[in-house]
XYZ file of C-alpha atoms in Angstrom:
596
model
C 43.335 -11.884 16.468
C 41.672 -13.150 13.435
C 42.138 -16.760 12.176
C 42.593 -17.393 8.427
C 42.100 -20.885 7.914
C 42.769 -21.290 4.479
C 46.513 -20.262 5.401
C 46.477 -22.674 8.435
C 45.260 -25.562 6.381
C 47.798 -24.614 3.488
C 50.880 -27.085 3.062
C 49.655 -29.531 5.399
C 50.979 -32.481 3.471
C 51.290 -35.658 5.759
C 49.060 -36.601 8.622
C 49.200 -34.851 12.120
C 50.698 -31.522 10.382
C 47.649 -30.069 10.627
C 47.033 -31.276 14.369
C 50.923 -29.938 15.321
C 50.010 -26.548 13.491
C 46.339 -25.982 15.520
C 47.961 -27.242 19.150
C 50.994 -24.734 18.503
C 48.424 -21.913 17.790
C 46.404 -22.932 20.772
C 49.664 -22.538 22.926
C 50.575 -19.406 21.681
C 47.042 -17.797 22.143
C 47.389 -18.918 25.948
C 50.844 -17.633 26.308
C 49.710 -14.481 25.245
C 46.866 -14.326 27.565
C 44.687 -11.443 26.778
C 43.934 -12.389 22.921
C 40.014 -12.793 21.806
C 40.404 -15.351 18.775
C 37.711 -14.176 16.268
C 37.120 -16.754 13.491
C 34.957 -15.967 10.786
C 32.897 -18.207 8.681
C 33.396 -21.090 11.587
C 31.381 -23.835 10.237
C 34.373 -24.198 7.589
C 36.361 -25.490 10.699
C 33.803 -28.655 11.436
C 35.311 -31.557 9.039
C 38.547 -30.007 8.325
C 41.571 -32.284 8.487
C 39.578 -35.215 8.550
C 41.141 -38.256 5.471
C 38.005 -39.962 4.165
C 34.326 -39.626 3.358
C 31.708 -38.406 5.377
C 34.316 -36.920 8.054
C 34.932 -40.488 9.656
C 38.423 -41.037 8.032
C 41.395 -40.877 10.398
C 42.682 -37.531 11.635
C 41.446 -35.001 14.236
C 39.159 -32.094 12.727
C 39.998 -28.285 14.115
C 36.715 -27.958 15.899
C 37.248 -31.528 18.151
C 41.025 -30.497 18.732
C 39.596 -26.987 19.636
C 36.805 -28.045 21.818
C 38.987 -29.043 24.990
C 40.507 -25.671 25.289
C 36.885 -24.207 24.952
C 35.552 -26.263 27.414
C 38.337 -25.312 29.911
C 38.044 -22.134 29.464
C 41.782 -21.764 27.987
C 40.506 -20.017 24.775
C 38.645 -16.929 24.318
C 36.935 -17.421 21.014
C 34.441 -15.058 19.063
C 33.292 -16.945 15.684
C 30.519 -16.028 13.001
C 28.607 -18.068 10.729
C 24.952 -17.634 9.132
C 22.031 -19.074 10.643
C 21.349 -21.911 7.721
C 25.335 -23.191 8.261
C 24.745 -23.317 11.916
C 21.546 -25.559 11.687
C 23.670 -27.659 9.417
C 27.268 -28.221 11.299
C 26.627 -26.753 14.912
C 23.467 -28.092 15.904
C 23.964 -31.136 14.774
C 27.260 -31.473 17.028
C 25.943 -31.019 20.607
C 29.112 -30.738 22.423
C 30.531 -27.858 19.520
C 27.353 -26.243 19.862
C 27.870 -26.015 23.803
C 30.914 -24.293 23.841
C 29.426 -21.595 22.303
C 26.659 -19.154 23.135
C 24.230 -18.327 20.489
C 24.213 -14.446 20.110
C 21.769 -13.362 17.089
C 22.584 -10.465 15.277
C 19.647 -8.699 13.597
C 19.375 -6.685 10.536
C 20.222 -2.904 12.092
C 16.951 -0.183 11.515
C 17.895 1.993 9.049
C 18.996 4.974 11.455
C 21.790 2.248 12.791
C 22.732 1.589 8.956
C 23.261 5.632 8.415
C 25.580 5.697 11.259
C 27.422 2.753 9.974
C 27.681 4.209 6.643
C 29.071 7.507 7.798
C 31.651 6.025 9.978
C 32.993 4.055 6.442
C 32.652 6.888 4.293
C 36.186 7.966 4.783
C 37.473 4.854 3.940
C 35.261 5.118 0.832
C 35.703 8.283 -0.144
C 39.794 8.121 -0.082
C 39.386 4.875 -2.110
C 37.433 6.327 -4.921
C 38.736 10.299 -4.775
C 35.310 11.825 -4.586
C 33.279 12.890 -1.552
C 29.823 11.487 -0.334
C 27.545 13.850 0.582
C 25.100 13.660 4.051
C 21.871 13.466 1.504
C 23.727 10.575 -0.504
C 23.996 8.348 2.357
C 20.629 8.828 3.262
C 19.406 7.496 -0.053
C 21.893 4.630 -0.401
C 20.274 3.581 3.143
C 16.137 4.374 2.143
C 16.535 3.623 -1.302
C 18.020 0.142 -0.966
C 15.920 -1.028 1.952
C 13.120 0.289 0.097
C 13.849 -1.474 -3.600
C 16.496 -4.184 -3.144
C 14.882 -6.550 -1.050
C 16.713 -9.734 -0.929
C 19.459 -8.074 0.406
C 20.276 -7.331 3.939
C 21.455 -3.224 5.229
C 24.091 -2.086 5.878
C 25.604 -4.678 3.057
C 23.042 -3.182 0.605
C 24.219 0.093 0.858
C 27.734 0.168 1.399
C 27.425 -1.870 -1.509
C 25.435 1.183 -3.207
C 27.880 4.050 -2.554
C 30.971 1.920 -3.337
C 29.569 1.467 -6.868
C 28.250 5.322 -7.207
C 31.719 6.244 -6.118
C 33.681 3.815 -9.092
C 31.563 5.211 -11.895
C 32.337 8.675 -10.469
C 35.953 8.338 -10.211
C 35.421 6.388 -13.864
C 33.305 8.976 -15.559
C 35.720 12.287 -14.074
C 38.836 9.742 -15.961
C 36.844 9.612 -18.992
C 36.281 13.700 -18.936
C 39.861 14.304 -18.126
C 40.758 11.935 -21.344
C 37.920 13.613 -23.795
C 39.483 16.767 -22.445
C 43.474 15.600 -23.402
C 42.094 14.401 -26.606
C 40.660 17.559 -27.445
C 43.706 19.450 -26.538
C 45.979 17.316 -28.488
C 43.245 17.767 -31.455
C 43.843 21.198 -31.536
C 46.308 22.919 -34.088
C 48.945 25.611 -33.059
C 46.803 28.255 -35.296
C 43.646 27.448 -33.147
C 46.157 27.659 -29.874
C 46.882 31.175 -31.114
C 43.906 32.503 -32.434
C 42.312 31.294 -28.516
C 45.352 33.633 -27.076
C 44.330 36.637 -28.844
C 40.907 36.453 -28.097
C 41.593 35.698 -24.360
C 44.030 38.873 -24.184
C 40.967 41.346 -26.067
C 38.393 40.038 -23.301
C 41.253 40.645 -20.714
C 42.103 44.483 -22.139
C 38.389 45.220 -22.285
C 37.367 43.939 -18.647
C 40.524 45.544 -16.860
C 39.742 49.127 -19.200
C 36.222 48.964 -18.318
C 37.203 48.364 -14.221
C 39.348 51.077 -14.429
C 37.357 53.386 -16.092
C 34.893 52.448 -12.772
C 37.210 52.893 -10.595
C 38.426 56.029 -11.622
C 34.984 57.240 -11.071
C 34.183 56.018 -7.818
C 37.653 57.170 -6.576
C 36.894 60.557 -7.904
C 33.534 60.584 -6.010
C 35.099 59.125 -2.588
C 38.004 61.585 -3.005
C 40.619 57.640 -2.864
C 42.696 57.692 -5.495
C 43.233 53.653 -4.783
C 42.787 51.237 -7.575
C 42.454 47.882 -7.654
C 42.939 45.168 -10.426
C 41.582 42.114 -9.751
C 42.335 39.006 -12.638
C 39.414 38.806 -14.649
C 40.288 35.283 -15.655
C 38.546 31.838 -13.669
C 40.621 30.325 -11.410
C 42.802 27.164 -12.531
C 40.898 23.962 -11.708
C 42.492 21.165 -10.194
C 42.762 17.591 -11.571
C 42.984 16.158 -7.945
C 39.890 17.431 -6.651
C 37.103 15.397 -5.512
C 33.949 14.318 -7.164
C 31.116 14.970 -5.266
C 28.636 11.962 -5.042
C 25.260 13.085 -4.710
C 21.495 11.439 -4.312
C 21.078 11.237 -7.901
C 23.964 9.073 -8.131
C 23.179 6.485 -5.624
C 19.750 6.294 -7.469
C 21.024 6.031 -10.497
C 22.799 2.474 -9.312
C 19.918 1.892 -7.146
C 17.558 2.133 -10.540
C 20.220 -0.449 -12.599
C 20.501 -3.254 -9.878
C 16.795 -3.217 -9.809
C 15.656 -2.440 -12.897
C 12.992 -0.212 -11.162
C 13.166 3.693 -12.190
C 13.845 5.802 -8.766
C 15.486 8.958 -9.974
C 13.860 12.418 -9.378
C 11.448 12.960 -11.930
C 13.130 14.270 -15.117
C 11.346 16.793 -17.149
C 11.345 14.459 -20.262
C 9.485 11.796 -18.036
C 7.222 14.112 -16.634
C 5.621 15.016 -19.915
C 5.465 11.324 -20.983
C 3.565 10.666 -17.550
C 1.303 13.911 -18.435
C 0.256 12.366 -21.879
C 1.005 8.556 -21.045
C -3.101 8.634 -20.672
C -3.689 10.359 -23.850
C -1.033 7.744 -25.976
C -2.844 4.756 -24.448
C -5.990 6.043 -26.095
C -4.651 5.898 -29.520
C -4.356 2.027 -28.985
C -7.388 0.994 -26.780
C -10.219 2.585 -28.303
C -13.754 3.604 -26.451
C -12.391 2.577 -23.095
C -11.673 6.019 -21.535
C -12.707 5.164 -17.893
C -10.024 2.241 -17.934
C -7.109 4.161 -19.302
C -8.210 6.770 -16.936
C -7.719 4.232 -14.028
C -4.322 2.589 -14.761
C -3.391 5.890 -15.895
C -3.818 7.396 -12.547
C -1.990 4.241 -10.643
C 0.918 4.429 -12.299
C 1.460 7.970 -12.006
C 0.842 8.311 -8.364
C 3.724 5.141 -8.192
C 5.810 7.531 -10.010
C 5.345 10.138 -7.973
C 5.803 8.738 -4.874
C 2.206 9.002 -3.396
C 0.857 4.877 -3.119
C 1.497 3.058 -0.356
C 5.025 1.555 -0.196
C 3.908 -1.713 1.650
C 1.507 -2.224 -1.405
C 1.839 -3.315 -5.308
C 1.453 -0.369 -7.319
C -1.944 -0.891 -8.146
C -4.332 -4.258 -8.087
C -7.116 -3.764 -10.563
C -9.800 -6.180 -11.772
C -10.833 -5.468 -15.553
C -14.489 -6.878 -16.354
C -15.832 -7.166 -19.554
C -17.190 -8.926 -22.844
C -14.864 -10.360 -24.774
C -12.757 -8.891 -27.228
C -13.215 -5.389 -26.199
C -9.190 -4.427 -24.889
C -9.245 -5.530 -21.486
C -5.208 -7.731 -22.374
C -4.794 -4.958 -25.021
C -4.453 -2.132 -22.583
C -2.092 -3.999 -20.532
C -0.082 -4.765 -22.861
C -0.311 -1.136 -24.119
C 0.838 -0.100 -20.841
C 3.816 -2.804 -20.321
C 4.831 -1.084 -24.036
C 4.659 2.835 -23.190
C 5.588 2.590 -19.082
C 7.401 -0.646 -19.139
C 9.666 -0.248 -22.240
C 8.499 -2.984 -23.959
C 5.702 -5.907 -24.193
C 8.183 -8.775 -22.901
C 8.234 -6.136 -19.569
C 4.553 -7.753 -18.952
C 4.323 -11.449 -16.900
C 1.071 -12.994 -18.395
C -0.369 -16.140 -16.484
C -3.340 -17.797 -18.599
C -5.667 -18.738 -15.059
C -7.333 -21.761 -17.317
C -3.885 -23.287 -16.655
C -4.659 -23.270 -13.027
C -7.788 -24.748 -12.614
C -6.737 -27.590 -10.488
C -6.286 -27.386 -7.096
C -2.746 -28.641 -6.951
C -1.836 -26.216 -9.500
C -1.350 -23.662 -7.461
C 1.714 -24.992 -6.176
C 3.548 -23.942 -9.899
C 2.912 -19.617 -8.886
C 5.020 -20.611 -5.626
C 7.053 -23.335 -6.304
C 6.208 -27.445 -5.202
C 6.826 -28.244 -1.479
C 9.587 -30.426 -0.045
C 8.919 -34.439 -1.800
C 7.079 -32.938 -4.561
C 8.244 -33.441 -8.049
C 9.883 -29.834 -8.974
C 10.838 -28.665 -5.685
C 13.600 -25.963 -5.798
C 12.943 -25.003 -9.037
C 11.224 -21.804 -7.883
C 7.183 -21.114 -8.902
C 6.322 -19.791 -11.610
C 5.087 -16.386 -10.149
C 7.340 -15.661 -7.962
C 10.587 -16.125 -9.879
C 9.497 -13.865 -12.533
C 9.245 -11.559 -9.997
C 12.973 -11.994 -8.454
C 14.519 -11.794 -11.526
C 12.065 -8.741 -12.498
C 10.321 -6.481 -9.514
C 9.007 -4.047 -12.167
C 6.962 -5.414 -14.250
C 2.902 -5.611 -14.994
C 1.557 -9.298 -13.377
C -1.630 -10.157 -15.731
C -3.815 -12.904 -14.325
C -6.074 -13.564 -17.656
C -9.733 -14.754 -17.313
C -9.372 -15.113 -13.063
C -12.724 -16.465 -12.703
C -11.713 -19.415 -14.467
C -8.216 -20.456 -11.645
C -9.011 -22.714 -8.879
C -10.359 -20.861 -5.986
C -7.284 -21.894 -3.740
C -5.439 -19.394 -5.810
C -7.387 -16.572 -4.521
C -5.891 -17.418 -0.964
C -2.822 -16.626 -2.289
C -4.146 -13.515 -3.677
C -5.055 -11.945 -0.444
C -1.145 -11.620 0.893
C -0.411 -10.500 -2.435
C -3.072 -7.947 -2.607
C -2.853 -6.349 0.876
C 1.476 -7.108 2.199
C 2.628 -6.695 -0.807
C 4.953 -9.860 -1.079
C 4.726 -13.609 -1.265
C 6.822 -16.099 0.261
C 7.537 -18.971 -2.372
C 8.525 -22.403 -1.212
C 12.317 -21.917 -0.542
C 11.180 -19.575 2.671
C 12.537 -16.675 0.223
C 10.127 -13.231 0.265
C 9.170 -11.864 -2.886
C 8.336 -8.709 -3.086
C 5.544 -7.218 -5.503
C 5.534 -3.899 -4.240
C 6.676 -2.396 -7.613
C 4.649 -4.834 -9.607
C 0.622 -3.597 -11.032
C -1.217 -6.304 -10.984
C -4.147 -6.456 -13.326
C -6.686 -9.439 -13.176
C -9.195 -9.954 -16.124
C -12.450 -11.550 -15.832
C -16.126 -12.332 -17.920
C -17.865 -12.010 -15.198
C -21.100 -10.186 -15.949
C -20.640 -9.952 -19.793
C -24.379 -11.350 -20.020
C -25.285 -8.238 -18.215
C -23.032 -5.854 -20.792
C -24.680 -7.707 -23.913
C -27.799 -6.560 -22.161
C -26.863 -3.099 -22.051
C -27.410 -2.749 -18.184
C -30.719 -3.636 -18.348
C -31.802 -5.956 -15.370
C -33.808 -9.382 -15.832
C -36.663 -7.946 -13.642
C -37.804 -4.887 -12.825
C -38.469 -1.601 -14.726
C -36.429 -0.792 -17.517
C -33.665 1.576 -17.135
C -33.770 4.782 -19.074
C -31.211 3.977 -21.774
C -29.046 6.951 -22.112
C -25.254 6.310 -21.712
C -24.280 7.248 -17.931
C -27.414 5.883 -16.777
C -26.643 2.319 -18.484
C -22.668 2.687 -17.811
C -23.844 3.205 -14.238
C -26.454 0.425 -14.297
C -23.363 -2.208 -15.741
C -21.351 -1.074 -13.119
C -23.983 -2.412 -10.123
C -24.998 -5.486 -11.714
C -21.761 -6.325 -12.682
C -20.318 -6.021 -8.805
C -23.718 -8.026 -7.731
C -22.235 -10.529 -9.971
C -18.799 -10.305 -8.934
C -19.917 -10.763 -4.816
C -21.577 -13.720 -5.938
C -18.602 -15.530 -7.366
C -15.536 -13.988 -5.193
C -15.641 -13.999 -1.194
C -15.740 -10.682 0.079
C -12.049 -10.325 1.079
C -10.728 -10.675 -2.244
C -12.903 -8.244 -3.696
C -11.956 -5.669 -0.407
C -8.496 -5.732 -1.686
C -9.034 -5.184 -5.004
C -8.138 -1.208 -5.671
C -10.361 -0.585 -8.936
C -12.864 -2.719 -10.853
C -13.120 -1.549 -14.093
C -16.124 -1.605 -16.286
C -15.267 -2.391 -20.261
C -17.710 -0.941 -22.577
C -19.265 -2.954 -25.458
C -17.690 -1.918 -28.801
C -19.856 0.212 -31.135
C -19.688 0.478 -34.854
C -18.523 3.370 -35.010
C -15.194 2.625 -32.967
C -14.458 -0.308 -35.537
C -13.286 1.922 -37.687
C -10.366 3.077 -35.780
C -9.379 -0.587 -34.614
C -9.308 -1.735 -38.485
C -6.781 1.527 -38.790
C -4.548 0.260 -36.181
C -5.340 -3.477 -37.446
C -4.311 -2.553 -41.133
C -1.478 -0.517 -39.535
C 0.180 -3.675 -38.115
C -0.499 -5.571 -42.113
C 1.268 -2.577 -43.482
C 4.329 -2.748 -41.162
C 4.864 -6.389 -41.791
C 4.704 -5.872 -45.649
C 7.430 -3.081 -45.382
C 9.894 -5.333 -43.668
C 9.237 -7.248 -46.839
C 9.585 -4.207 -49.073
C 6.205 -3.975 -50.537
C 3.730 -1.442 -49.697
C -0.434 -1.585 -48.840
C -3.207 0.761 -49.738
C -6.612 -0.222 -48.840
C -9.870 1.852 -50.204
C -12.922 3.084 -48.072
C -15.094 0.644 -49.668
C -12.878 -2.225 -48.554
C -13.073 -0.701 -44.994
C -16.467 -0.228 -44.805
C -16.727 -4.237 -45.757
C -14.845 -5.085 -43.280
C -16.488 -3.096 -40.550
C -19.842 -4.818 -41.767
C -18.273 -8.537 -41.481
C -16.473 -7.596 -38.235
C -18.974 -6.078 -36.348
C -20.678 -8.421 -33.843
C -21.485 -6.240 -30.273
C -21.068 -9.540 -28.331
C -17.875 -10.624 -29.661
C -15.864 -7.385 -29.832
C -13.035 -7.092 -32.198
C -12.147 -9.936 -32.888
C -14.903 -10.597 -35.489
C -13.007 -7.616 -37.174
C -9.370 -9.202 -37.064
C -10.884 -12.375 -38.935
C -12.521 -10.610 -41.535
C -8.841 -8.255 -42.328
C -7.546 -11.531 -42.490
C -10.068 -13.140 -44.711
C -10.628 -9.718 -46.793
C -7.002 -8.329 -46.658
C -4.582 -11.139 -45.772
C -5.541 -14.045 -47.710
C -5.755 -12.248 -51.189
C -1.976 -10.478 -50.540
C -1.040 -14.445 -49.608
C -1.979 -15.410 -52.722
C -0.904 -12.869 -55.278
C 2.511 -12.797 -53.703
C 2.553 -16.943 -54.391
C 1.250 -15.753 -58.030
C 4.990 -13.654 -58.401
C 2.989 -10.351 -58.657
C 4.810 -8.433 -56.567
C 8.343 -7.156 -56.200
C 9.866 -5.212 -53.560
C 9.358 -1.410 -53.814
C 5.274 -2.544 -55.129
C 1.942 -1.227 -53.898
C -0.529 -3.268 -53.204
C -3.958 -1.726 -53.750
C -7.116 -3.941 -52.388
C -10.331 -2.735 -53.758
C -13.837 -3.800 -54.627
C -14.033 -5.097 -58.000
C -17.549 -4.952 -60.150
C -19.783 -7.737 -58.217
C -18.481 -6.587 -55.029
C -15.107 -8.770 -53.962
C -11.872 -7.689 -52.516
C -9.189 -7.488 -55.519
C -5.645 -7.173 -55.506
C -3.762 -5.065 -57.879
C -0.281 -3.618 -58.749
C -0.126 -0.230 -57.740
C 2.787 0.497 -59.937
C 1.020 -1.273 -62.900
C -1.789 0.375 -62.389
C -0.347 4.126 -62.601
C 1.635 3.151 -65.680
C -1.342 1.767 -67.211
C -3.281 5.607 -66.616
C -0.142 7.119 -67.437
C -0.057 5.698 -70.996
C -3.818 5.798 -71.641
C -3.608 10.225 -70.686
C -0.412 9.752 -73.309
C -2.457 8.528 -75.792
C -5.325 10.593 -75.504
């Protein structure tokens, strides 16, 4: 017998109702005799009835006036609560806590959840009018141990089919209502004219059997024939929908954000040229794309380690050279968008009781139970790209921190709460050895190394990994899947960043309805202004904002232009960037060939 205590508490108006209400049920139970009392959420009972603050008003609770027929053995009882409410009410109350015996339930394996799930699925299949299939509650059980994690099975994924099964029962309503509309669409010519053509098909298939069936009669010497309807059988409203794997995973994908279904052909062409669409925006870093390239597709596929973030790679290089700009490429094309991308600026962590803000401040600190910064993100979302910017310059506490990260995949923030990062790529950034890259891998002592451009790639790879030993211990670096090696930009690449640069200019002027056309010989200034090997490209995004930028600025202040204008930026006579009317300008050679 179960105990609602809600309706036992309900109506209890003046004092000792309550009492009268729990010694009547107590009497009954042990008139009955064989009755197990199961009372669910029991901590509810410890306090209730009591008149007053802090329980010490008058009036018996239901735990003390239950505790003497406990003791005596009067009452068999069978009560659940959580382990957090029983450190708070039971424990606390010795003698409550003594009448009953502790009995832990664990999470069940995930073979124990399949049998539980199959002994519901009646239940939930005549609830919803559809049918789960064997294979479907195997994925609701894999699929939501595997990518809801603060969850516990077989909750999870009971929780998982009962969902697939309400948007199957709601999408077969929404057919059988698009199909009603479209009937009652129809005309009574179109009704017709679908009769006649149903009743040729009909007189052609039965004249064509029997024309068969003469033939093979004739040959068999049976003169038999047989006319079977050559029209599909009538489908009924009532049947069924079949629930399937890609259904569960298709809830599985929106409760966690993180993309589980089979592998679409539309997706797997993206992941074939996701490599090849990265290079368009990082340019002259080929062996970097390569490398995230290759993580995220074997995460797609279903190849890296599931105990493990997707990838944890460590991008070295000079500045300015794309090491942020190829994440953020990647949160873009993989990720859906740039917000999909958690950047933590590591020169905001440099002292040592900063670390506390990726996991949250411990109990008496200021800020505790508002969560860390790191490890909320991650709750709220699993799939994302984590980019630790300029590590070398964090405290090196944080790298403790790193190692769980890097090798469990999960962190465990200052609530006690795991957070899993097993769908998260991780990408650190560091400047570590850019003295060696502005050398062009060419050591301090020693002989010189021929300077071709595997050899010196080759020869920035080693000194830059002497470097790195030198500043991280060995077990961070161990768990570190890639380093990547930035190149140094050359000239000629600068050309194809001011494109993309000028690109961005242009798509900001359209939103304001004014267009931008920029000659060669303003591109080749820029590439001579911009190009600094040490500094990367950012020398070139100050000089298209000195060259380009500030001369638009101020002609637009100047009224010159009106929306549906070009703007053409050219050299003028002594060698300056000039701004001129597009529009002006053609009307201005269109009169002068008029004249002429």
């Amino acid at each position: 017998m179960s105990l609602d205590v809600g309706l036992l508490i309900a109506g209890a108006k003046e004092r000792g109702e309550l009492e009268a209400r729990v010694t009547t049920l107590i009497r009954e139970i042990q008139k009955e005799g064989d009755v197990i009392l199961f009372i669910d959420e029991v901590h509810t009972l410890v306090g209730t009835g009591t008149v007053g603050r802090g329980n010490k008003g008058s009036g018996l609770d239901i735990a003390n006036i239950l505790k003497p027929s406990l003791g005596r053995g009067e009452l068999q009882c069978v009560a659940s609560t959580t382990l957090d409410e029983y450190r708070t009410h039971f424990e606390v109350d010795k003698a409550l806590a003594r009448r009953f015996q502790p009995v832990l339930i664990n999470e069940p394996s995930q073979e124990d959840a399949i049998r539980i799930l199959l002994g519901l699925r009646q239940k939930y299949e005549a609830h919803h009018n559809c049918r789960f299939t064997p294979e479907a509650i195997n994925a609701a059980v894999h699929l939501s141990a595997r990518y809801i994690a603060d969850r516990y099975l077989p909750d999870k994924a009971i929780d998982l089919i009962d969902e697939a099964g309400s948007r199957a029962r709601i999408e077969a309503y929404r057919r059988k209502k698009e199909q009603q509309t479209f009937i009652l669409s129809k005309t009574p010519d179109d009704y017709w004219q679908e009769i006649r053509t149903v009743q040729a098909m009909h007189e052609v298939v039965l004249a064509s059997r029997l024309t068969n069936d003469r033939s093979s009669s004739s040959m068999d010497g049976s003169g038999e024939i047989t006319i079977e309807s050559s029209l599909p059988p009538a489908s009924n409203d009532d049947e069924p929908n079949v629930v399937g794997p890609d259904d569960i995973a298709a809830v599985a994908s929106l409760w966690s954000g993180i993309p589980v279904q089979q592998l679409t052909a539309d997706e797997r062409k993206f992941l074939v040229n996701l490599e090849e669409d990265l290079r368009k925006r990082v340019i002259g870093q080929d062996e970097a794309v390569s490398a995230i390239s290759r993580a995220v597709k074997r995460s797609r596929v279903g190849l890296k380690d599931p105990d493990r973030p997707i990838a944890a790679m460590l991008f070295c290089g000079p500045t300015g050279v794309g090491k942020t700009e190829l994440t953020k490429a990647l949160a873009r094309s993989y990720f859906g968008s740039e917000s999909a991308m958690l950047r933590l600026d590591m020169s905001e962590y440099m002292e040592r009781h900063t670390v506390s803000k990726l996991i949250g401040a411990p109990p008496g600190y200021v800020g505790y139970g508002d969560g860390g910064t790191l490890t909320e993100s991650i709750r709220k979302q699993p799939f994302t790209v984590v980019l630790l910017d300029e590590i070398e310059k964090a405290h090196p506490d944080i790298f403790n921190i790193l190692l769980q990260l890097f090798e469990d995949g999960h962190l465990t923030d200052s609530q006690g709460r795991r957070v899993s990062f097993k769908n998260a790529l991780i990408v650190m950034t560091s400047n570590v050895g850019s003295a060696a890259i502005a050398k062009g891998g060419r050591p301090s002592i020693g002989f010189m190394i021929k300077d071709n451009e595997n050899s010196s790639y080759a020869a920035i790879q080693s000194l830059i990994m002497e470097e790195l030993k030198g500043y991280f211990r060995p077990e961070l670096l161990n768990r570190i899947d890639e380093v990547v090696v930035f190149h140094p930009l050359e000239k000629a690449q600068l050309l194809r960043i001011l494109n993309l640069m000028l690109q961005e200019v242009k798509e900001r002027l359209i939103s304001l309805g004014i267009g931008l056309e920029v000659s060669e010989s303003i591109k080749d200034l820029i590439c001579q202004q911009g190009y600094d090997k040490f500094y990367g490209a950012r020398p070139l995004r100050r000089a298209v904002t000195q060259v380009i930028e500030n001369p638009l600025s101020e002609a637009f202040l100047a009224g010159e232009y009106k929306p549906g204008d070009t703007a053409f930026i050219d050299l003028d006579a002594s060698g300056n960037p000039v701004v001129s009317n597009w529009s002006d300008r053609s009307m201005h050679l269109s009169d002068t060939s008029t004249a002429s």
